[in-house]
mmCIF file of C-alpha atoms in Angstrom:
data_model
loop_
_atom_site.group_PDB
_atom_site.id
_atom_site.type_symbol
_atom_site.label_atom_id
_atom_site.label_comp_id
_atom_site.label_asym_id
_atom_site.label_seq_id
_atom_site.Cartn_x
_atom_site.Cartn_y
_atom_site.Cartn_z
ATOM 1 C CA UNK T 641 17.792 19.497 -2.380
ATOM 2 C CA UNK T 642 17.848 17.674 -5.674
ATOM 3 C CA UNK T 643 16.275 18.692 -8.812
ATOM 4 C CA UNK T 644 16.746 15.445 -10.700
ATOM 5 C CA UNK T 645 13.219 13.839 -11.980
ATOM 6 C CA UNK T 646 11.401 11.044 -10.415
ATOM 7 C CA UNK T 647 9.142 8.750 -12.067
ATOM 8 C CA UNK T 648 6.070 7.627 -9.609
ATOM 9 C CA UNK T 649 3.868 5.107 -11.227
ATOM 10 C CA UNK T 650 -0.138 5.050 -9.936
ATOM 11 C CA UNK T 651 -0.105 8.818 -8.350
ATOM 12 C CA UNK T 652 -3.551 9.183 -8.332
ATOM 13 C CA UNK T 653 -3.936 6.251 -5.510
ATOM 14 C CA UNK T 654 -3.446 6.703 -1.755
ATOM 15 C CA UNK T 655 0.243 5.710 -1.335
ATOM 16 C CA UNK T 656 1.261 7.550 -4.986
ATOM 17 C CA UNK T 657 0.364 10.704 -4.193
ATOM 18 C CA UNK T 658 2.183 10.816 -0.712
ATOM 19 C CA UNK T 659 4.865 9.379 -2.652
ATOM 20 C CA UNK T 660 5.077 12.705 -5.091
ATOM 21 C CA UNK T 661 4.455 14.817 -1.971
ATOM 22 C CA UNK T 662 7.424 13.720 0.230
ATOM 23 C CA UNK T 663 9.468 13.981 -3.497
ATOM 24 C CA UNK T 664 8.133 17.428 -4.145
ATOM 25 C CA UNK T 665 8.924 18.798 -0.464
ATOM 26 C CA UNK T 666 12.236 17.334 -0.820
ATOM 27 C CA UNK T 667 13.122 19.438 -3.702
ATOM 28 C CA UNK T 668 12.333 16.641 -6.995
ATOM 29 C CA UNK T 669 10.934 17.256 -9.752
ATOM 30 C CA UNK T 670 8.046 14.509 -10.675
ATOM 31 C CA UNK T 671 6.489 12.754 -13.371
ATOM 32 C CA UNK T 672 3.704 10.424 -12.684
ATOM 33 C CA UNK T 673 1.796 8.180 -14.535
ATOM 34 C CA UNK T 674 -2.154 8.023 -14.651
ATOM 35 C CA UNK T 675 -4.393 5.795 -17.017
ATOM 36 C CA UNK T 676 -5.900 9.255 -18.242
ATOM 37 C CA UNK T 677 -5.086 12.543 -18.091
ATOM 38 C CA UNK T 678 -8.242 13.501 -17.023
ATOM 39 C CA UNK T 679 -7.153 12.243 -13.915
ATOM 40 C CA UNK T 680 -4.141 15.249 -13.560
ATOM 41 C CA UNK T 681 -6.574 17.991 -11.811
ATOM 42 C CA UNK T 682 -7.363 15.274 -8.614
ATOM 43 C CA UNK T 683 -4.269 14.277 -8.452
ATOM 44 C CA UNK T 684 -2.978 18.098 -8.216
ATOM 45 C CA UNK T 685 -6.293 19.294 -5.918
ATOM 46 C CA UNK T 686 -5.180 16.260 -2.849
ATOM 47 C CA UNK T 687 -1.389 17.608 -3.061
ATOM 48 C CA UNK T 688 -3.144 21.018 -2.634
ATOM 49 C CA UNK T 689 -4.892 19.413 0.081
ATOM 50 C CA UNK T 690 -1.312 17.797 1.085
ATOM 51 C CA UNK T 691 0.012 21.540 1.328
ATOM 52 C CA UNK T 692 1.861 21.586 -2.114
ATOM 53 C CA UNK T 693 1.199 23.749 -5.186
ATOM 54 C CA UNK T 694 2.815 21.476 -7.385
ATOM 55 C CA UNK T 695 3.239 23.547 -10.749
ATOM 56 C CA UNK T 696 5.531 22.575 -13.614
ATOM 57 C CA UNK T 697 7.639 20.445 -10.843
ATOM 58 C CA UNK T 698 5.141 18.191 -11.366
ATOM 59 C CA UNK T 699 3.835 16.394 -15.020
ATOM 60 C CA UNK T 700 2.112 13.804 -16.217
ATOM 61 C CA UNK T 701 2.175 10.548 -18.528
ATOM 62 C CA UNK T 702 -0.420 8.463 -19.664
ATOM 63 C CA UNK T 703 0.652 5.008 -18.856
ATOM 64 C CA UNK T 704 -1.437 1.302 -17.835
ATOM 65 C CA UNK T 705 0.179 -1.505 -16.737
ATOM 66 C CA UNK T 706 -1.655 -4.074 -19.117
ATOM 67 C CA UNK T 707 -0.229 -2.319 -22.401
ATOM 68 C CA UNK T 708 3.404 -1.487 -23.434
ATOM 69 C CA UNK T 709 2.720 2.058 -24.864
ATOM 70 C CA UNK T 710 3.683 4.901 -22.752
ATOM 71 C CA UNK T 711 6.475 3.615 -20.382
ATOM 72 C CA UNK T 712 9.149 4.349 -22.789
ATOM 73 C CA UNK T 713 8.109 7.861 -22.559
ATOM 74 C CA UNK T 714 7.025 8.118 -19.475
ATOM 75 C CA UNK T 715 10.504 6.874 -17.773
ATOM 76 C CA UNK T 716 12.814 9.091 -20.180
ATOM 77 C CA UNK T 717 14.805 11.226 -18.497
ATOM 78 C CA UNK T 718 14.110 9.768 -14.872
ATOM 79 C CA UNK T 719 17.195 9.364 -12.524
ATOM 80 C CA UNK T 720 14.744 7.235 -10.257
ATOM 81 C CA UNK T 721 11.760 5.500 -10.185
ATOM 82 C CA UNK T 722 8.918 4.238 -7.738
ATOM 83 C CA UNK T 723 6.864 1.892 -8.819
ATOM 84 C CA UNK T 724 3.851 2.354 -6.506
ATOM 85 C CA UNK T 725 0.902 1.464 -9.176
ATOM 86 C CA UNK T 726 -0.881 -1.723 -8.588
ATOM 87 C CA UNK T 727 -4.065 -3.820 -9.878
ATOM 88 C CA UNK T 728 -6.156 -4.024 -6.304
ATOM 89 C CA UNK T 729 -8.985 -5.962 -6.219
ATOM 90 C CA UNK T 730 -12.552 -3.672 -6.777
ATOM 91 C CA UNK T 731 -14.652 -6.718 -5.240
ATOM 92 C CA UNK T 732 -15.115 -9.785 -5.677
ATOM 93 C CA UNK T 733 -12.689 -11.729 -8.578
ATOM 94 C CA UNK T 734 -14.196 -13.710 -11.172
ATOM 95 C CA UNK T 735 -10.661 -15.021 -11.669
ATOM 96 C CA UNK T 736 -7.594 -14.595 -9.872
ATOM 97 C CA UNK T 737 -5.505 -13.638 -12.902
ATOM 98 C CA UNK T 738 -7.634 -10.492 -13.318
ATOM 99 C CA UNK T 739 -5.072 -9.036 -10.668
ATOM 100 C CA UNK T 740 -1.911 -11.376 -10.927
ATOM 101 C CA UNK T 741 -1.250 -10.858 -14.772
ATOM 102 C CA UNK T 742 -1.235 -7.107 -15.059
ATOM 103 C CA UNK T 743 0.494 -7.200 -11.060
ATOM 104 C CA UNK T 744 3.319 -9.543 -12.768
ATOM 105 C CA UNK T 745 3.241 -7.604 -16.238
ATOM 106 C CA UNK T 746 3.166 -4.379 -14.787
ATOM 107 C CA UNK T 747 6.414 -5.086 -13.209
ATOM 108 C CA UNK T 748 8.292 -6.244 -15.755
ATOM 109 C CA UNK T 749 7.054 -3.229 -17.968
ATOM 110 C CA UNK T 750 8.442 -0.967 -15.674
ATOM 111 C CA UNK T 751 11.585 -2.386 -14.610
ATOM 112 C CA UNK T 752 12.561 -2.757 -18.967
ATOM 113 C CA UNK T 753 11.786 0.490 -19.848
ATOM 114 C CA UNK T 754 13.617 1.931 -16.579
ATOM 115 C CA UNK T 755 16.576 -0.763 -17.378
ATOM 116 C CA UNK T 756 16.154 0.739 -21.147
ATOM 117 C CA UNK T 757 16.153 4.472 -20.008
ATOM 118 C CA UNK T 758 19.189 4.317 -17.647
ATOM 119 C CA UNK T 759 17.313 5.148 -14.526
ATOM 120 C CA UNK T 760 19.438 4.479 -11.547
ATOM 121 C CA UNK T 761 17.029 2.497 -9.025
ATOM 122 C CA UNK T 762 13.696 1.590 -8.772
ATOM 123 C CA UNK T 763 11.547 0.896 -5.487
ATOM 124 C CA UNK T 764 8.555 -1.711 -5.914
ATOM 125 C CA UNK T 765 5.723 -1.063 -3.550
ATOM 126 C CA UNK T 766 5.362 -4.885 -2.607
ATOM 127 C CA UNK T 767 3.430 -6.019 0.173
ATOM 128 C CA UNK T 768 3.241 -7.494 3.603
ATOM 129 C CA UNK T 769 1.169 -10.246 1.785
ATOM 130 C CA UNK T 770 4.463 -11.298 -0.227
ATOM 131 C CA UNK T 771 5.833 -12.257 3.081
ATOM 132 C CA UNK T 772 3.351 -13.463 6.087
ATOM 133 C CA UNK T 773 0.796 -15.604 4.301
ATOM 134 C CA UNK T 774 0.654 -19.716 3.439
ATOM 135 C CA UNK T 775 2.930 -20.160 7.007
ATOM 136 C CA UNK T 776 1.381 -22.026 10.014
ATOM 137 C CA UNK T 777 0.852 -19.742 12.934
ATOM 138 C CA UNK T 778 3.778 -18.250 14.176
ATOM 139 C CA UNK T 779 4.656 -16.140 17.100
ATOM 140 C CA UNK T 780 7.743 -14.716 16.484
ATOM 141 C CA UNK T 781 7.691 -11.260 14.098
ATOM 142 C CA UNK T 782 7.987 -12.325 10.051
ATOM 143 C CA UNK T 783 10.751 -9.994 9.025
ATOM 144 C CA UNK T 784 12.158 -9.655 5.078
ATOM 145 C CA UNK T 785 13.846 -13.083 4.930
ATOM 146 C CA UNK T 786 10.169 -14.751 4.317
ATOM 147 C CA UNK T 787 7.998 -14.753 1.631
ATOM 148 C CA UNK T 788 4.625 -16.326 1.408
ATOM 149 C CA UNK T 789 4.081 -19.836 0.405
ATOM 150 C CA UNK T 790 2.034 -19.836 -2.383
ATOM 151 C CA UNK T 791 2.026 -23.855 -2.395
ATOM 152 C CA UNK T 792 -0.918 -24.198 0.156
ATOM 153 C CA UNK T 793 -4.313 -21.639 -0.851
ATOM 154 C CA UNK T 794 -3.414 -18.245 -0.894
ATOM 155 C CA UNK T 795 -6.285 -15.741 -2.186
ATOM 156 C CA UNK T 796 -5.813 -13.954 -5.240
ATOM 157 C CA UNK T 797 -4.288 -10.308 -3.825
ATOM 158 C CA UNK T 798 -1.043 -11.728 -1.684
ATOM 159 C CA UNK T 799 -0.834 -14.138 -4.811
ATOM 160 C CA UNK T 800 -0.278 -11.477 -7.609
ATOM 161 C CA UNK T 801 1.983 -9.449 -5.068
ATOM 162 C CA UNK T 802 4.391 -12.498 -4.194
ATOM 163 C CA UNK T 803 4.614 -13.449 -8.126
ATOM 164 C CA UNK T 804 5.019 -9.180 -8.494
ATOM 165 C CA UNK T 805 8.109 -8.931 -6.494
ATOM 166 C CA UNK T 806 9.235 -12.105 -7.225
ATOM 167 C CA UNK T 807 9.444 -11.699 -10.843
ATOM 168 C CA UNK T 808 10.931 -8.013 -9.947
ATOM 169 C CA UNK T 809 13.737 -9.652 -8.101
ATOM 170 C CA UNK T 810 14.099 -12.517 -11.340
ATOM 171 C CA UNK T 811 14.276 -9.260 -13.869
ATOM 172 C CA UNK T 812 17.414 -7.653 -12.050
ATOM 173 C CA UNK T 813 19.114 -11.018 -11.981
ATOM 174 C CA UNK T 814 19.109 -12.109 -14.796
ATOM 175 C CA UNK T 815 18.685 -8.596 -17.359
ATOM 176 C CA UNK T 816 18.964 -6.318 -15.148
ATOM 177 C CA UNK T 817 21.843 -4.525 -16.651
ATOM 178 C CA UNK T 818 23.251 -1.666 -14.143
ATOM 179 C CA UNK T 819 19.486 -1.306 -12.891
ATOM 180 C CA UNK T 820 19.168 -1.160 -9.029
ATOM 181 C CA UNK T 821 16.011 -2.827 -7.231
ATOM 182 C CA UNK T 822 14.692 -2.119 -3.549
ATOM 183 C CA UNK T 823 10.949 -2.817 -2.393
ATOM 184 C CA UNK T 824 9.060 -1.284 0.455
ATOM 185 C CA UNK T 825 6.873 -3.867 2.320
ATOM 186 C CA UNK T 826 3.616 -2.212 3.509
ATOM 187 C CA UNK T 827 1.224 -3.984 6.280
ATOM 188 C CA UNK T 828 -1.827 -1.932 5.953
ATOM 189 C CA UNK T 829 -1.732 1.608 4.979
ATOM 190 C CA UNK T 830 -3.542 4.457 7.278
ATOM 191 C CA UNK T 831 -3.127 7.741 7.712
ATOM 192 C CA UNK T 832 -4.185 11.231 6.049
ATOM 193 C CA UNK T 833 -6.862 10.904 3.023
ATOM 194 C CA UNK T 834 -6.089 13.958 0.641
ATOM 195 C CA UNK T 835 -9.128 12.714 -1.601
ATOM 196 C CA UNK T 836 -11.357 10.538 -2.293
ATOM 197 C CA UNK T 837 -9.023 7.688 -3.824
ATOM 198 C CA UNK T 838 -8.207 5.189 -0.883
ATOM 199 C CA UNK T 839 -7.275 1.822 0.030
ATOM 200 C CA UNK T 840 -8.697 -0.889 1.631
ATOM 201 C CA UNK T 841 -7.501 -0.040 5.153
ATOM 202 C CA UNK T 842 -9.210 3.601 5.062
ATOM 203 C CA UNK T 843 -12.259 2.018 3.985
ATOM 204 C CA UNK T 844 -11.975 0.120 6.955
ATOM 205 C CA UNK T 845 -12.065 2.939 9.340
ATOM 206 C CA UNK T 846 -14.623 4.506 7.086
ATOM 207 C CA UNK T 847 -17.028 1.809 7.608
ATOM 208 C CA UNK T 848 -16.593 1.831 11.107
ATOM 209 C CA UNK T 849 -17.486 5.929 11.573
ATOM 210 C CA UNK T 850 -20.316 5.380 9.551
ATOM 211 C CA UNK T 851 -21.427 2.185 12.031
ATOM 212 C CA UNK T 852 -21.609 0.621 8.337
ATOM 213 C CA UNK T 853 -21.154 -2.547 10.232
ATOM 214 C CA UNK T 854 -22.470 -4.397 12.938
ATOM 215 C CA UNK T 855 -19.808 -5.133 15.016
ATOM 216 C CA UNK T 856 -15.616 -6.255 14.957
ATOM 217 C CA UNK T 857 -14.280 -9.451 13.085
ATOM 218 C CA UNK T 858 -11.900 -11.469 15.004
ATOM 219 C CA UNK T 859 -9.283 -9.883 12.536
ATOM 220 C CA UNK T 860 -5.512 -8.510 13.578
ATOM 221 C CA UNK T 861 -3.650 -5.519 10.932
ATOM 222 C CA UNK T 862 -0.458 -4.861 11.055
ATOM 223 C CA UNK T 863 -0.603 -0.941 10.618
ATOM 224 C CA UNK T 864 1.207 1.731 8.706
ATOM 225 C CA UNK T 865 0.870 5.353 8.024
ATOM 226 C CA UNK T 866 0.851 6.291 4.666
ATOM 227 C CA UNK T 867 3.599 9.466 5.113
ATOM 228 C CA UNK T 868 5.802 7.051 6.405
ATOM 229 C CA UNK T 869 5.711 4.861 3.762
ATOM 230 C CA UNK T 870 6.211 7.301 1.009
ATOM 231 C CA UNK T 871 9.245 8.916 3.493
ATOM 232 C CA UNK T 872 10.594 4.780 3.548
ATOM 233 C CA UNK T 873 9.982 4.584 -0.416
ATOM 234 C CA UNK T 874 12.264 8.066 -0.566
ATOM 235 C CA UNK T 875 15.111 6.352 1.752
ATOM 236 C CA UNK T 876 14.902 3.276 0.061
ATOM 237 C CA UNK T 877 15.560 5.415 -3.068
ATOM 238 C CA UNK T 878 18.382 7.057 -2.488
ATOM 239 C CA UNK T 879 20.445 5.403 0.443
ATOM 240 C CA UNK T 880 23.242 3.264 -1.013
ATOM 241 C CA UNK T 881 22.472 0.121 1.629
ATOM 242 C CA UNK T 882 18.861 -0.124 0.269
ATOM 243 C CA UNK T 883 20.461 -1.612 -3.122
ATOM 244 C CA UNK T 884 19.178 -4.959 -3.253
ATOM 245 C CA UNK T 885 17.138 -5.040 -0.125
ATOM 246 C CA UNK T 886 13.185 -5.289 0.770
ATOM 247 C CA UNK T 887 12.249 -3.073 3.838
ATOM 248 C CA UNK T 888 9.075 -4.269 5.710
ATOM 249 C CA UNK T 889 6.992 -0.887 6.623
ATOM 250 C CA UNK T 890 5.102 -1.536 9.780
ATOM 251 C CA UNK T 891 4.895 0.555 12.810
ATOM 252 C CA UNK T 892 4.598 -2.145 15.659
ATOM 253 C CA UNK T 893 2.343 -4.435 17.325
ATOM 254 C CA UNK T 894 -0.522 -5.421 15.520
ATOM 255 C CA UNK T 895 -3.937 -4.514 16.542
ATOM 256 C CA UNK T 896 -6.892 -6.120 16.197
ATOM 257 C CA UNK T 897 -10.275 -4.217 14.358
ATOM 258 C CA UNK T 898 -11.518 -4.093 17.887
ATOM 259 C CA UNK T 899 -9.247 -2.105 19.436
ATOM 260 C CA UNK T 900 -8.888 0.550 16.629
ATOM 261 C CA UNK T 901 -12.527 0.419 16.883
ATOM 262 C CA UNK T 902 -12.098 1.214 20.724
ATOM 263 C CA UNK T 903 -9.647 4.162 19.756
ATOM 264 C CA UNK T 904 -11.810 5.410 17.654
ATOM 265 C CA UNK T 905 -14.441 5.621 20.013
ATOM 266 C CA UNK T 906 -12.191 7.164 22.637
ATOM 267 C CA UNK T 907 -10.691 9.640 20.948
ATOM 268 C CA UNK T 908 -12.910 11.200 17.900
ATOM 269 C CA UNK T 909 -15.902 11.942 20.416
ATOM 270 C CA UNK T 910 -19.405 12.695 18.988
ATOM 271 C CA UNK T 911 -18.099 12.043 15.083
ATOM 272 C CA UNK T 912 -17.476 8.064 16.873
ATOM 273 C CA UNK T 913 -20.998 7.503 17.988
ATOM 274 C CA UNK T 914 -21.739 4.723 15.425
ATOM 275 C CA UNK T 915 -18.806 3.088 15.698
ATOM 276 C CA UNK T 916 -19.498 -0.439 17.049
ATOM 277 C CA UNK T 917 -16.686 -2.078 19.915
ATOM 278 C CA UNK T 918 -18.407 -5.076 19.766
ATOM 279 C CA UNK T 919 -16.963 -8.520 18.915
ATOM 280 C CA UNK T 920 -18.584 -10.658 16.383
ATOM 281 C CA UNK T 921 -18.408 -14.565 17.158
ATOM 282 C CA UNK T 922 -16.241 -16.916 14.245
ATOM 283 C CA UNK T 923 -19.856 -18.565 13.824
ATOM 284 C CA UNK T 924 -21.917 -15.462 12.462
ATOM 285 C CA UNK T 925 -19.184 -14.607 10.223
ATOM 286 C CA UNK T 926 -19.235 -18.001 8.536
ATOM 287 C CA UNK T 927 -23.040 -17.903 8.096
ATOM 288 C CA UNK T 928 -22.902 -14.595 6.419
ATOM 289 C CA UNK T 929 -20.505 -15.770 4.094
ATOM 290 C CA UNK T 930 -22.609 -18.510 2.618
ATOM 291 C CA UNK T 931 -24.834 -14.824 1.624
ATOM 292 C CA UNK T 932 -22.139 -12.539 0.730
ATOM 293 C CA UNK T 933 -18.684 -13.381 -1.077
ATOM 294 C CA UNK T 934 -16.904 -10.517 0.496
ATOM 295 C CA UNK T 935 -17.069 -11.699 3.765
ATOM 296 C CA UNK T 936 -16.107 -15.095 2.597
ATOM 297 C CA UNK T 937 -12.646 -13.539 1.717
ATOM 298 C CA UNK T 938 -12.234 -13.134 5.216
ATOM 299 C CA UNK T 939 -12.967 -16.423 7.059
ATOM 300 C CA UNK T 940 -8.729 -17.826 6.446
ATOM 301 C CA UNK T 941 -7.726 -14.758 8.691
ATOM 302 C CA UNK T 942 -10.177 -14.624 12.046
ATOM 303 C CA UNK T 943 -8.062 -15.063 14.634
ATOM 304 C CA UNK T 944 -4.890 -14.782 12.865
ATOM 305 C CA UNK T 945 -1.964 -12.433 14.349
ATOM 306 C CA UNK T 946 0.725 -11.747 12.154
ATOM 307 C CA UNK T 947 3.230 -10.077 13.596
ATOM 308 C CA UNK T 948 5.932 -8.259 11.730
ATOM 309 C CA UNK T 949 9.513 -6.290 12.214
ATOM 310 C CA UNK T 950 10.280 -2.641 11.619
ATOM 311 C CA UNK T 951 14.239 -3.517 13.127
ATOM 312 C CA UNK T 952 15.549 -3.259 9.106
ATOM 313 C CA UNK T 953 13.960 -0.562 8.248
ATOM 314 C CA UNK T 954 14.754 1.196 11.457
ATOM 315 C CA UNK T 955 18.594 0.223 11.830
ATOM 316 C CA UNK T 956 19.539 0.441 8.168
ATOM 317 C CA UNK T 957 17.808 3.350 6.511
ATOM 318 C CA UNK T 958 17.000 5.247 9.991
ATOM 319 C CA UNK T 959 12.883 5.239 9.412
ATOM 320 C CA UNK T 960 11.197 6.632 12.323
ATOM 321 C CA UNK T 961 7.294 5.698 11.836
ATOM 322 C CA UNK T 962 4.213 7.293 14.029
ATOM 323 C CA UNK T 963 2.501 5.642 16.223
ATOM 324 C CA UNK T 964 -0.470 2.978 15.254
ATOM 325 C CA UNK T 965 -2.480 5.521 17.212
ATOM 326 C CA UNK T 966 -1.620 8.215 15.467
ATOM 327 C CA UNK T 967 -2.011 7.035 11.858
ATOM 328 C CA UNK T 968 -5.559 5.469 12.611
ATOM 329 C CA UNK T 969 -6.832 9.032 14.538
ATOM 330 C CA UNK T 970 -5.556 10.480 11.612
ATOM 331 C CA UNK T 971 -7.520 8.464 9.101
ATOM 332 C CA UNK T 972 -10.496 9.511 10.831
ATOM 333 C CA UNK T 973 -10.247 12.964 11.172
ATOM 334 C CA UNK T 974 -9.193 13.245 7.401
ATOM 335 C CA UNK T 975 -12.479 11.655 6.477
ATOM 336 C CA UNK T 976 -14.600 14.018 8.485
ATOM 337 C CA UNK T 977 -12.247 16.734 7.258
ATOM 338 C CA UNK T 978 -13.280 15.968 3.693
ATOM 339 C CA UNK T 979 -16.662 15.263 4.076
ATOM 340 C CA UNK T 980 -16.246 11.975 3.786
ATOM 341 C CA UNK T 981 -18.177 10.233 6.535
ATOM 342 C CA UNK T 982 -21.781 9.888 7.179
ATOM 343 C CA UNK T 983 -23.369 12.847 8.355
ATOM 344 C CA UNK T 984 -20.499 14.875 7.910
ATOM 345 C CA UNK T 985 -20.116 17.963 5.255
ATOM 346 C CA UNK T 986 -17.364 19.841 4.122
#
């Protein structure tokens, strides 16, 4: 048990807040940033949720990663920490800075005032789009020794979290001072909803329940659950070997949207029934995306598998992760747990 004090940046969002429960049950005390402190009762109602009563182990900064004020105070005192917070993108960009600038920014605002502060390490959420995208096809596993290409088109998202961690990596180089760096990797994150702040991947399954679409994209996820990335961000935090290091978190094979669709169907029973299993050709896709910009996002990836490696994570810092089953059953029972599927009340 350790009672030293953790920074987590972004713990209202769906990775931060497993973040400061995994600290919490392992005996930190926790300081997170929010952009208001109106904010502080969610964030403490989905740890309730999570099983902790957080109390005065946990506090809370008001902090935003497009303006300096706040980090100084917000990092004082910290022996570590994570850097989960991130711009994600709400729908459709007018411009792709709107997420690269305060991605790249945010960054380097939190890695100075940590440098500043004498905190010990910090761990960057990054992202499996920093490694597997602007590569031809490839059928061996991307592991941590790639990064994406951002020379060919890349969209705007695996853009500002390449330049992120890449400017991350620049910082400790070159000021770092005594400042460690490690970054956790993430393919897409499922797994337990405490509330109603989620990511992109829960959304996914969401959609599905609620039979909010009409059928399964060609598309292929590399999958995650969201407790065992914040356990990863934890190991990466305190294990001497992660100094210097990026740790790809990814539980195995990929899976394609119709075959967690097919899970879900098999194993959530009368709560599945709208859940389509049925493919949707290339060629309907692309005509619905002359209508509707957010499927245009998609088109680059139908078809596309991108396979990626767990062996790092695994042999150096000992991470065990649950199954891709497991995480995406439960995503779906969280969501009818809290009400938050079609049909369904709490």
């Amino acid at each position: 048990m350790s009672d030293e004090l953790v920074l987590v940046t972004g713990g209202s969002g769906f990775v931060g807040v497993h973040c400061i429960l995994v600290l919490l049950k392992a005996g930190y005390r926790v300081r997170t940033t929010v952009r208001s402190l109106k904010r502080e009762a969610d964030v403490r109602a989905m740890l309730r949720v999570g099983g902790v009563e957080a109390g005065d182990r946990l506090s809370f900064a008001v902090a935003d990663l497009e303006r300096d004020a706040g980090w100084p105070e917000a990092v004082a005192g910290c022996a570590y920490v994570q850097h989960v917070a991130s711009p994600l993108p709400a729908s459709v960009l007018k411009h792709e800075d709107e997420l690269i600038v305060p991605a790249r920014e945010g960054a380097l605002r939190v890695l100075r005032a940590s440098r500043d502060a004498g905190v010990k390490r910090v761990v960057q959420t990054s992202s499996f789009a920093a490694i597997g995208y602007g590569h031809k096809p490839q059928v061996e596993p991307f592991d941590e020794t790639t990064w994406t290409d951002l020379t060919g088109h890349v969209a705007a998202y695996p853009k500002s979290k390449t330049l992120a961690e890449r400017v991350a990596w620049e910082f400790i180089a070159r000021e770092g001072g005594g400042l460690e760096l490690s970054v956790v990797n993430p393919v897409a994150v499922f797994g337990s909803v405490l509330g109603p702040d989620y990511s992109a991947s829960i959304l996914l399954v969401q959609r599905l329940m609620d039979g909010a679409l009409p059928g399964c994209p060609r598309m292929y996820f590399g999958a995650v659950d969201v407790r065992d990335v914040a356990d990863l961000h934890l190991r990466a935090m305190v294990d001497p070997a992660a100094r210097g290091e990026r740790f790809l978190a990814v539980a195995g094979e990929c899976m394609s949207m119709q075959d967690i669709a097919k899970l879900l169907k098999s194993r959530m029973g009368e709560a599945a029934k709208r859940v389509p299993t049925r493919l949707l050709p290339d060629w309907l896709l692309r005509v619905a995306a002359l209508f509707d910009p957010a499927v245009k996002v998609i088109l680059p990836e139908l078809g596309k598998i991108k396979s990626a490696s767990n062996e790092k994570a695994r042999r150096v810092l000992g991470w065990t992760p649950r199954s891709n089953e497991e995480s995406i059953i439960a995503t779906a029972e969280s969501l009818a747990r809290l009400g938050l599927l079609k049909g369904s009340s709490k």
